[in-house]
Every structure is written in structure tokens, then in C-alpha cells.
């Protein structure tokens, strides 16, 4: 018999498994509010116009070939990605102090960064927010780091546990790695204010804590690419070193193309070039070199000012539709007199609402109303539309009364 006779069946992923369950449900009223993937008012995935225009340009270019990319990826893509998050006028970029490598979307950027740190950095503990994206602890553990949590969300206020955050980071060993959501915290939708970010920056720099930003939603929180990058740019502006993982899955709708970048801001250009050389030794035995197509789309858009401007308009439209869903859901619950204070639905930002519903209430909503969402009570607002809000509000009302 098989050498794998004793292999056990793995559980479904807590987030991607929600889509598996949704697909199995034949009820026409079913709603997929699980994975953080944008849907239009018609409930359909969206390919941005600028992406279709960029692909047309690529397809019509007879000089294009299918050669391997370098280990570090498409050079134009790397340069444009660094400028997008750090700002075109970033001193770190002017002084050549940024090592950027194209990776397999946000997940791949986090993993490559984690493996690099496990191999080259003296402190092997990474502090991640409580709660955070479910994949974070697995990525960093498998990369060879030890994972600890810092307090982030206060269920009582449904806001930031800022005192807890400062205390936990204040007690971390100096030099420890700290994972920070650049904007639109997943799953809570709660972000520090700029003033609080400045306090976090001062504390972290005073203890030489190493910032590792995860930027999966730049432009989705406020609708502005620059506003959403402010926290990252504050840290870079102080001349210190930091990591930044970028994903184009959501803000450019390139989910399945797996397009992302890891940037390491270093103190000098010489260090940055040596860091880049060592990043190549992490990547080559992992997947050798990254995929060509998605990065070519991004580079085409970011290098063309008309396409870039059109992208910012489409991005704002997506962010605005999500904000409109927040308002409509709150109004629907208030119209029903649903017990509880639901104003956090419009205070939170980004793709998700952290409802505060518990796993029993979530299970009830799935069973009785065919609502598919993660068991921690997170709802992907992009999965909603004006015509499906009433169904969700009915389900939430029934779950809490
Ligand atoms: C904070 C954070 N960081 C990184 C990623 C990785 O994204 P990618 O590798 O596709 O660029 C996600 C995606 N998280 C989800 O939107 C989510 O939480 O639903 C979903 O895509 C996922 O993979 O879980 C994320 O929420």
C-alpha cells in the first residue's frame, strides 16, 4: 500500500476554506464575506480597466519574450514599487539605500523577509499584533523565527489597545522584530492615528526594534496611496532601517498573478547592495525567479502617468464602494433596532469589518442564512452590495436577538 497510508487529512484554511464551503452551498441567498477579494455591486470580481489596457500594450509588443527574470525580478517593477510605498522623493531611494526584490505577492514578500532575518539578523523573535492575519504566525514560524504577540485590539472599545501595545513593545527585548500593518489592519480595521504612529515610532527607535511593515492594502484604507503610506514614510524619514512587504493583489486586483515586493531600507547604499546579494541566496533555492506577467502589468501602469492617474481613480472608486457598504450596513441594523452599538462598522477602515460576533453567532448565520465569513467575526465588506445588505442585516439581527 501507499507510503502515505498514515497521512492525516489537513483542516481547511480558516480564511480560504470559507470559500470552499461557500462554493458547496447551493442556496441562492448565499453570501461570501470571507476572503479579502473585491467584488463589484453586481457581486463579480473586477479586472481594472488600467490592467486590461496594460495587458493590451504588452500583448501588442512584438519584442516581448518569455525569458527568465533575474532572481530579484523585473528591475522596473522593483524601482516603481519602492517609489509607490516610500514616495518618489524618498531620501532612501535618492541615496540608493533600498534593496527591493520582486516576490510572490504579499505572502512571498513576508516569507522571503522572514527567511532573510532568520539567517542574518541577531534577534530571532518577531512580535505580531493580537489579532492579526491568520497566515502571519505560520509564515514567520516556518521561516525560522519565533513568534510572540503584542496587544493591539481592545474588544471592549472595539478600538486600539494603545496602552497594551506600548507596554508589550516596551517590554520586548531590544532589537526584536515588530510586524506592523502599514494600513487597514486585518482583521480589525483599526489603525493607529498618525499621532499614535509617531509615538510607536519613537518607542521602537529608542529600543532599536526592527519594523517589518506589511502593506497589503495601500490605497484601500483612505482611497489615497500617499495617505495610506504615511506610517511607513515616517519611519523611513528618520533615517532608520526597516522592512516593507507589498502586495498588488487588492489595490490593483492582481490576486492570482501573485505580484509583490520586499524592500529593505538600509543605512547605506553599500549595505543595501550586500543585503540584495544575500536576498538572492534566499530566493534562488525557494522559487529561483518570480513570474513575469503580473510584474509587467504593474510596471506598465506605474511608469505611465496617464495609466497611473486612471489607476488612482479606479482605486478610489473601490475604496468608496466599500465605505458605502459600511454606511448601508449600519443604517440597516439601526433600522432593525438590532441590539448593540454598531458604529464601529463605519469607524473601521479597509476591506474588513470586525463585527464582534462570536464563533457561535457566525455558525448560526452560516447555517440559517448561508452567510460565509471567518469564525472570528470578520466580514469582507467588498462581498456586499446594496441588494444583499438586507439579507446580512437580517442574519446579524437574528444572531444577536
Ligand atoms: C495583512 C495581509 N498581508 C498579506 C496578505 C497576503 O496577500 P497576498 O499574498 O495575496 O498578496 C493578506 C491577504 N489576506 C486576505 O485578503 C484575507 O485575509 O482574506 C486573503 O487574501 C488571504 O490570503 O487570506 C493580508 O490580509
Short mmCIF file of C-alpha atoms and ligand atoms in Angstrom, two decimals:
data_model
loop_
_atom_site.label_atom_id
_atom_site.label_comp_id
_atom_site.label_asym_id
_atom_site.label_seq_id
_atom_site.Cartn_x
_atom_site.Cartn_y
_atom_site.Cartn_z
CA UNK A 1 0.00 0.00 0.00
CA UNK A 2 0.91 3.68 -0.24
CA UNK A 3 3.85 5.06 1.67
CA UNK A 4 1.44 7.84 2.71
CA UNK A 5 -1.11 5.49 4.20
CA UNK A 6 -0.82 7.18 7.57
CA UNK A 7 -1.07 10.75 6.32
CA UNK A 8 -3.96 12.58 8.02
CA UNK A 9 -6.41 14.93 6.30
CA UNK A 10 -5.43 18.57 6.95
CA UNK A 11 -8.12 21.03 8.06
CA UNK A 12 -9.24 23.69 5.55
CA UNK A 13 -7.52 27.09 5.86
CA UNK A 14 -9.56 29.34 8.23
CA UNK A 15 -9.91 32.00 5.52
CA UNK A 16 -9.63 30.26 2.14
CA UNK A 17 -11.69 27.36 3.49
CA UNK A 18 -14.66 29.71 3.81
CA UNK A 19 -14.76 29.99 0.02
CA UNK A 20 -14.59 26.19 -0.27
CA UNK A 21 -17.67 25.91 1.98
CA UNK A 22 -19.44 28.76 0.13
CA UNK A 23 -18.91 27.03 -3.23
CA UNK A 24 -20.53 23.85 -1.88
CA UNK A 25 -23.68 25.69 -0.78
CA UNK A 26 -26.44 25.70 -3.43
CA UNK A 27 -28.75 28.16 -1.66
CA UNK A 28 -29.30 31.20 -3.94
CA UNK A 29 -29.22 33.60 -0.98
CA UNK A 30 -25.66 32.57 -0.01
CA UNK A 31 -23.11 35.37 0.55
CA UNK A 32 -19.31 35.02 0.53
CA UNK A 33 -17.95 37.58 3.00
CA UNK A 34 -14.78 35.58 3.73
CA UNK A 35 -11.68 36.16 1.63
CA UNK A 36 -10.49 39.72 1.18
CA UNK A 37 -11.27 39.93 -2.53
CA UNK A 38 -13.05 42.91 -4.09
CA UNK A 39 -16.44 42.33 -5.76
CA UNK A 40 -18.47 44.82 -7.78
CA UNK A 41 -22.03 45.93 -6.96
CA UNK A 42 -23.05 43.00 -9.21
CA UNK A 43 -21.03 40.67 -6.98
CA UNK A 44 -18.43 39.96 -9.65
CA UNK A 45 -14.60 40.01 -9.43
CA UNK A 46 -13.14 43.17 -11.00
CA UNK A 47 -10.34 43.43 -13.54
CA UNK A 48 -9.33 47.10 -13.50
CA UNK A 49 -9.52 48.99 -16.82
CA UNK A 50 -5.90 50.03 -16.46
CA UNK A 51 -4.92 46.39 -16.07
CA UNK A 52 -6.72 45.49 -19.31
CA UNK A 53 -5.06 48.46 -21.08
CA UNK A 54 -1.62 47.45 -19.77
CA UNK A 55 -2.16 43.85 -20.89
CA UNK A 56 -3.16 45.06 -24.36
CA UNK A 57 0.07 47.06 -24.61
CA UNK A 58 2.07 44.00 -23.54
CA UNK A 59 0.31 41.63 -25.94
CA UNK A 60 0.78 44.06 -28.83
CA UNK A 61 4.50 44.43 -28.17
CA UNK A 62 6.24 42.04 -30.65
CA UNK A 63 9.58 42.44 -28.87
CA UNK A 64 8.32 40.75 -25.70
CA UNK A 65 9.76 37.32 -24.93
CA UNK A 66 9.30 34.78 -22.14
CA UNK A 67 12.88 34.75 -20.84
CA UNK A 68 13.61 34.14 -17.14
CA UNK A 69 13.57 37.25 -14.97
CA UNK A 70 16.64 37.82 -12.78
CA UNK A 71 16.39 36.29 -9.27
CA UNK A 72 15.46 39.76 -7.91
CA UNK A 73 12.69 40.11 -10.51
CA UNK A 74 11.79 42.84 -13.01
CA UNK A 75 14.02 45.87 -12.35
CA UNK A 76 11.43 48.47 -13.47
CA UNK A 77 8.82 46.84 -11.25
CA UNK A 78 11.16 46.92 -8.24
CA UNK A 79 12.01 50.60 -8.74
CA UNK A 80 8.35 51.60 -9.22
CA UNK A 81 7.25 49.56 -6.21
CA UNK A 82 9.79 51.24 -3.93
CA UNK A 83 8.66 54.67 -5.16
CA UNK A 84 5.00 53.76 -4.64
CA UNK A 85 5.39 52.95 -0.96
CA UNK A 86 8.31 55.21 0.08
CA UNK A 87 7.39 58.15 -2.15
CA UNK A 88 9.11 59.31 -5.34
CA UNK A 89 11.07 61.90 -3.33
CA UNK A 90 12.20 59.45 -0.64
CA UNK A 91 15.77 60.22 0.52
CA UNK A 92 16.35 56.49 0.99
CA UNK A 93 15.66 55.96 -2.71
CA UNK A 94 17.72 59.01 -3.80
CA UNK A 95 20.66 57.66 -1.76
CA UNK A 96 20.30 54.11 -3.18
CA UNK A 97 19.72 52.68 0.33
CA UNK A 98 16.79 50.44 -0.60
CA UNK A 99 17.13 46.78 -1.61
CA UNK A 100 13.94 45.69 -3.39
CA UNK A 101 13.17 42.19 -4.68
CA UNK A 102 10.04 41.09 -6.55
CA UNK A 103 8.33 38.29 -4.62
CA UNK A 104 5.22 36.12 -4.89
CA UNK A 105 2.70 38.74 -3.74
CA UNK A 106 2.46 39.80 -0.09
CA UNK A 107 2.80 36.29 1.30
CA UNK A 108 6.00 35.64 -0.64
CA UNK A 109 7.46 39.00 0.38
CA UNK A 110 6.80 38.23 4.06
CA UNK A 111 8.30 34.76 3.74
CA UNK A 112 11.47 35.91 1.96
CA UNK A 113 11.88 38.69 4.54
CA UNK A 114 11.37 36.19 7.38
CA UNK A 115 13.90 33.72 5.97
CA UNK A 116 16.43 36.53 5.41
CA UNK A 117 16.04 37.69 9.03
CA UNK A 118 16.31 34.15 10.42
CA UNK A 119 19.61 33.78 8.52
CA UNK A 120 21.21 37.23 9.01
CA UNK A 121 19.66 39.06 11.98
CA UNK A 122 20.80 38.66 15.58
CA UNK A 123 17.29 38.78 17.14
CA UNK A 124 15.04 35.88 16.09
CA UNK A 125 11.81 36.96 17.79
CA UNK A 126 9.10 38.65 15.76
CA UNK A 127 6.21 40.38 17.58
CA UNK A 128 2.91 40.26 15.69
CA UNK A 129 -0.31 42.11 16.62
CA UNK A 130 -3.09 40.32 18.53
CA UNK A 131 -5.18 39.59 16.43
CA UNK A 132 -3.53 39.60 13.02
CA UNK A 133 -3.87 37.91 9.59
CA UNK A 134 -4.02 34.18 10.32
CA UNK A 135 -1.14 33.37 7.96
CA UNK A 136 1.39 35.67 9.71
CA UNK A 137 2.42 33.31 12.57
CA UNK A 138 2.72 30.35 10.16
CA UNK A 139 4.85 32.27 7.66
CA UNK A 140 7.32 33.53 10.26
CA UNK A 141 7.49 30.26 12.21
CA UNK A 142 8.27 28.29 9.03
CA UNK A 143 10.82 30.95 8.09
CA UNK A 144 12.68 30.07 11.29
CA UNK A 145 11.68 32.91 13.61
CA UNK A 146 9.98 32.62 17.00
CA UNK A 147 6.65 34.41 17.11
CA UNK A 148 5.27 36.45 20.03
CA UNK A 149 2.21 38.73 20.18
CA UNK A 150 1.74 42.32 21.20
CA UNK A 151 -1.64 43.62 22.36
CA UNK A 152 -3.38 45.53 19.56
CA UNK A 153 -7.21 45.29 19.65
CA UNK A 154 -9.44 46.08 22.63
CA UNK A 155 -12.72 44.10 22.34
CA UNK A 156 -14.32 46.34 24.98
CA UNK A 157 -13.92 49.51 22.94
CA UNK A 158 -13.58 47.71 19.60
CA UNK A 159 -10.63 50.07 19.13
CA UNK A 160 -6.88 50.11 19.58
CA UNK A 161 -5.41 48.85 22.89
CA UNK A 162 -2.74 51.53 22.67
CA UNK A 163 -1.55 51.23 26.29
CA UNK A 164 -1.24 47.46 25.87
CA UNK A 165 0.63 47.94 22.61
CA UNK A 166 3.13 50.38 24.15
CA UNK A 167 3.61 48.16 27.19
CA UNK A 168 4.22 44.98 25.17
CA UNK A 169 6.61 46.67 22.72
CA UNK A 170 8.26 48.43 25.69
CA UNK A 171 8.91 45.03 27.27
CA UNK A 172 10.22 43.42 24.09
CA UNK A 173 13.95 42.67 24.01
CA UNK A 174 15.86 45.47 22.28
CA UNK A 175 16.35 44.72 18.58
CA UNK A 176 13.28 42.46 18.35
CA UNK A 177 11.41 42.43 15.03
CA UNK A 178 7.95 44.03 15.07
CA UNK A 179 5.36 43.30 12.38
CA UNK A 180 3.21 46.34 11.62
CA UNK A 181 0.20 46.54 9.29
CA UNK A 182 1.01 49.60 7.16
CA UNK A 183 -2.72 50.49 6.86
CA UNK A 184 -6.15 48.82 7.05
CA UNK A 185 -5.33 46.34 9.82
CA UNK A 186 -6.59 42.82 9.07
CA UNK A 187 -8.92 41.61 10.65
CA UNK A 188 -9.86 44.55 12.92
CA UNK A 189 -9.96 47.51 10.51
CA UNK A 190 -8.49 49.54 13.40
CA UNK A 191 -5.42 51.68 12.60
CA UNK A 192 -3.39 53.94 14.92
CA UNK A 193 -3.81 57.69 14.27
CA UNK A 194 -0.78 59.47 12.81
CA UNK A 195 -0.04 60.85 16.30
CA UNK A 196 -0.07 57.35 17.78
CA UNK A 197 2.13 56.11 14.91
CA UNK A 198 4.67 58.80 15.89
CA UNK A 199 4.65 57.54 19.49
CA UNK A 200 5.10 53.96 18.24
CA UNK A 201 7.98 55.09 16.01
CA UNK A 202 9.75 56.87 18.88
CA UNK A 203 9.37 53.88 21.20
CA UNK A 204 10.58 51.44 18.54
CA UNK A 205 13.61 53.54 17.59
CA UNK A 206 14.50 54.03 21.28
CA UNK A 207 14.71 50.24 21.69
CA UNK A 208 16.17 49.55 18.23
CA UNK A 209 13.11 47.41 17.43
CA UNK A 210 13.16 46.45 13.74
CA UNK A 211 9.96 47.49 11.88
CA UNK A 212 8.60 44.97 9.36
CA UNK A 213 5.69 46.66 7.56
CA UNK A 214 3.10 44.53 5.80
CA UNK A 215 1.42 46.68 3.15
CA UNK A 216 -1.35 44.65 1.51
CA UNK A 217 -3.94 47.43 1.21
CA UNK A 218 -2.16 50.64 0.20
CA UNK A 219 -4.85 52.93 -1.19
CA UNK A 220 -7.69 50.81 0.19
CA UNK A 221 -7.85 52.38 3.64
CA UNK A 222 -8.32 56.06 2.77
CA UNK A 223 -8.56 55.79 -1.01
CA UNK A 224 -5.23 57.65 -1.25
CA UNK A 225 -2.00 55.80 -1.97
CA UNK A 226 0.10 58.52 -0.32
CA UNK A 227 -2.04 58.90 2.81
CA UNK A 228 -2.01 55.14 3.39
CA UNK A 229 1.79 55.07 3.10
CA UNK A 230 2.36 57.82 5.71
CA UNK A 231 3.23 55.48 8.62
CA UNK A 232 5.88 53.70 6.54
CA UNK A 233 7.29 57.01 5.30
CA UNK A 234 7.58 58.36 8.88
CA UNK A 235 9.89 55.51 9.80
CA UNK A 236 11.98 55.87 6.63
CA UNK A 237 12.21 59.65 7.14
CA UNK A 238 14.01 59.18 10.48
CA UNK A 239 16.92 57.54 8.66
CA UNK A 240 16.43 54.20 10.41
CA UNK A 241 16.22 50.77 8.80
CA UNK A 242 13.00 48.88 8.06
CA UNK A 243 11.38 46.11 6.02
CA UNK A 244 8.31 46.56 3.85
CA UNK A 245 6.29 43.80 2.14
CA UNK A 246 4.00 44.99 -0.66
CA UNK A 247 1.09 43.23 -2.35
CA UNK A 248 -0.74 44.27 -5.55
CA UNK A 249 -3.42 41.63 -5.02
CA UNK A 250 -6.08 44.01 -3.74
CA UNK A 251 -5.17 47.54 -4.83
CA UNK A 252 -4.54 46.52 -8.44
CA UNK A 253 -6.81 43.46 -8.42
CA UNK A 254 -3.94 41.15 -9.38
CA UNK A 255 -4.81 38.42 -6.83
CA UNK A 256 -3.97 35.37 -8.92
CA UNK A 257 -0.93 36.95 -10.65
CA UNK A 258 0.94 36.82 -7.32
CA UNK A 259 2.66 40.22 -7.64
CA UNK A 260 4.50 41.74 -4.69
CA UNK A 261 7.82 43.13 -3.50
CA UNK A 262 10.01 43.07 -0.41
CA UNK A 263 12.03 46.24 0.28
CA UNK A 264 14.72 46.55 2.94
CA UNK A 265 15.69 50.15 3.75
CA UNK A 266 19.32 50.17 4.93
CA UNK A 267 21.63 52.76 6.48
CA UNK A 268 23.96 52.91 3.47
CA UNK A 269 23.98 52.05 -0.23
CA UNK A 270 26.82 49.60 0.35
CA UNK A 271 24.83 47.67 2.95
CA UNK A 272 21.77 47.69 0.66
CA UNK A 273 23.74 46.12 -2.18
CA UNK A 274 25.17 43.42 0.10
CA UNK A 275 21.70 42.79 1.53
CA UNK A 276 20.34 42.39 -2.01
CA UNK A 277 23.10 39.88 -2.83
CA UNK A 278 22.10 37.79 0.21
CA UNK A 279 18.38 38.03 -0.65
CA UNK A 280 19.25 36.29 -3.93
CA UNK A 281 20.62 33.31 -1.95
CA UNK A 282 17.27 33.04 -0.13
CA UNK A 283 15.18 33.27 -3.33
CA UNK A 284 17.16 31.07 -5.74
CA UNK A 285 16.58 27.75 -3.86
CA UNK A 286 13.00 28.78 -2.95
CA UNK A 287 11.47 29.51 -6.39
CA UNK A 288 14.54 30.67 -8.39
CA UNK A 289 12.94 33.74 -10.01
CA UNK A 290 9.48 35.35 -9.97
CA UNK A 291 6.68 35.36 -12.61
CA UNK A 292 6.93 37.84 -15.48
CA UNK A 293 3.34 38.75 -16.39
CA UNK A 294 1.91 40.43 -13.29
CA UNK A 295 5.04 42.48 -12.64
CA UNK A 296 4.99 43.66 -16.28
CA UNK A 297 1.41 44.86 -15.84
CA UNK A 298 2.31 46.79 -12.68
CA UNK A 299 5.45 48.32 -14.22
CA UNK A 300 3.49 49.35 -17.34
CA UNK A 301 0.88 51.14 -15.20
CA UNK A 302 3.28 52.77 -12.72
CA UNK A 303 5.61 54.03 -15.47
CA UNK A 304 2.82 55.70 -17.48
CA UNK A 305 1.40 58.82 -15.80
CA UNK A 306 -1.97 58.51 -17.58
CA UNK A 307 -2.39 54.87 -16.56
CA UNK A 308 -1.19 55.69 -13.03
CA UNK A 309 -3.72 58.52 -12.68
CA UNK A 310 -6.51 56.34 -14.04
CA UNK A 311 -5.49 53.63 -11.56
CA UNK A 312 -5.81 56.04 -8.64
CA UNK A 313 -9.36 56.87 -9.81
CA UNK A 314 -10.35 53.19 -10.05
CA UNK A 315 -8.73 52.50 -6.67
CA UNK A 316 -10.66 55.34 -5.01
CA UNK A 317 -13.89 54.00 -6.54
CA UNK A 318 -13.28 50.60 -4.96
CA UNK A 319 -12.47 52.18 -1.58
CA UNK A 320 -15.57 54.40 -1.83
CA UNK A 321 -17.84 51.47 -2.62
CA UNK A 322 -16.60 49.66 0.48
CA UNK A 323 -17.24 52.77 2.59
CA UNK A 324 -20.75 52.97 1.16
CA UNK A 325 -21.35 49.34 2.17
CA UNK A 326 -20.28 50.24 5.73
CA UNK A 327 -22.80 53.07 5.90
CA UNK A 328 -25.62 50.98 4.41
CA UNK A 329 -24.98 48.06 6.79
CA UNK A 330 -25.02 50.36 9.83
CA UNK A 331 -28.26 52.00 8.62
CA UNK A 332 -29.86 48.59 8.03
CA UNK A 333 -29.02 47.42 11.56
CA UNK A 334 -30.22 50.67 13.08
CA UNK A 335 -33.47 50.40 11.07
CA UNK A 336 -33.98 46.94 12.54
CA UNK A 337 -33.22 48.15 16.05
CA UNK A 338 -30.58 45.43 16.28
CA UNK A 339 -29.35 45.44 19.90
CA UNK A 340 -25.83 46.78 20.46
CA UNK A 341 -23.71 49.70 19.28
CA UNK A 342 -22.69 49.06 15.64
CA UNK A 343 -20.95 52.37 14.91
CA UNK A 344 -17.59 50.58 14.74
CA UNK A 345 -18.78 49.42 11.29
CA UNK A 346 -18.18 52.95 9.93
CA UNK A 347 -15.21 53.74 12.18
CA UNK A 348 -13.15 50.79 10.95
CA UNK A 349 -11.33 51.13 7.62
CA UNK A 350 -10.08 48.94 4.77
CA UNK A 351 -11.74 45.82 3.41
CA UNK A 352 -12.94 44.28 6.63
CA UNK A 353 -15.40 44.87 9.44
CA UNK A 354 -14.52 43.17 12.71
CA UNK A 355 -18.13 42.79 13.83
CA UNK A 356 -17.59 41.45 17.36
CA UNK A 357 -19.84 38.46 16.56
CA UNK A 358 -18.56 35.27 18.18
CA UNK A 359 -18.00 31.90 16.50
CA UNK A 360 -21.39 30.52 17.65
CA UNK A 361 -23.20 33.51 16.16
CA UNK A 362 -21.15 33.14 12.95
CA UNK A 363 -22.03 29.43 12.76
CA UNK A 364 -25.72 30.31 13.26
CA UNK A 365 -25.58 32.86 10.42
CA UNK A 366 -23.93 30.33 8.12
CA UNK A 367 -26.42 27.58 8.96
CA UNK A 368 -29.62 29.65 8.93
CA UNK A 369 -28.78 32.43 6.44
CA UNK A 370 -25.97 31.00 4.28
CA UNK A 371 -23.63 33.84 5.27
CA UNK A 372 -19.99 32.79 4.79
CA UNK A 373 -17.43 34.71 6.88
CA UNK A 374 -14.47 33.89 9.09
CA UNK A 375 -15.25 32.47 12.54
CA UNK A 376 -13.55 35.43 14.26
CA UNK A 377 -16.49 37.61 13.16
CA UNK A 378 -14.67 39.33 10.29
CA UNK A 379 -16.69 40.38 7.25
CA UNK A 380 -15.17 41.31 3.91
CA UNK A 381 -17.27 44.38 3.03
CA UNK A 382 -16.38 44.10 -0.65
CA UNK A 383 -18.50 40.93 -0.77
CA UNK A 384 -21.63 43.01 -0.15
CA UNK A 385 -23.89 45.01 -2.45
CA UNK A 386 -26.91 47.28 -1.91
CA UNK A 387 -29.26 44.43 -2.67
CA UNK A 388 -27.58 41.89 -0.37
CA UNK A 389 -27.15 44.17 2.69
CA UNK A 390 -30.71 43.46 3.95
CA UNK A 391 -30.05 39.71 3.97
CA UNK A 392 -26.88 40.19 6.05
CA UNK A 393 -28.60 42.63 8.39
CA UNK A 394 -31.45 40.12 8.93
CA UNK A 395 -28.88 37.43 9.74
CA UNK A 396 -26.94 39.66 12.16
CA UNK A 397 -30.18 40.81 13.81
CA UNK A 398 -31.30 37.20 14.31
CA UNK A 399 -27.85 36.21 15.59
CA UNK A 400 -27.84 38.80 18.40
CA UNK A 401 -31.51 38.73 19.49
C1 LIG B 1 -2.40 41.68 6.09
C2 LIG B 1 -2.20 40.82 4.89
N1 LIG B 1 -0.92 40.60 4.46
C3 LIG B 1 -0.68 39.85 3.38
C4 LIG B 1 -1.71 39.26 2.68
C5 LIG B 1 -1.28 38.41 1.51
O1 LIG B 1 -1.92 38.58 0.36
P1 LIG B 1 -1.24 38.10 -0.99
O2 LIG B 1 -0.22 37.07 -0.68
O3 LIG B 1 -2.39 37.55 -1.79
O4 LIG B 1 -0.65 39.32 -1.60
C6 LIG B 1 -3.07 39.44 3.08
C7 LIG B 1 -4.24 38.80 2.33
N2 LIG B 1 -5.25 38.32 3.19
C8 LIG B 1 -6.59 38.03 2.64
O5 LIG B 1 -7.02 39.17 1.92
C9 LIG B 1 -7.58 37.77 3.72
O6 LIG B 1 -7.20 37.94 4.90
O7 LIG B 1 -8.72 37.39 3.39
C10 LIG B 1 -6.60 36.85 1.71
O8 LIG B 1 -6.07 37.24 0.50
C11 LIG B 1 -5.86 35.69 2.27
O9 LIG B 1 -4.99 35.16 1.56
O10 LIG B 1 -6.19 35.33 3.40
C12 LIG B 1 -3.29 40.25 4.21
O11 LIG B 1 -4.55 40.47 4.63
#
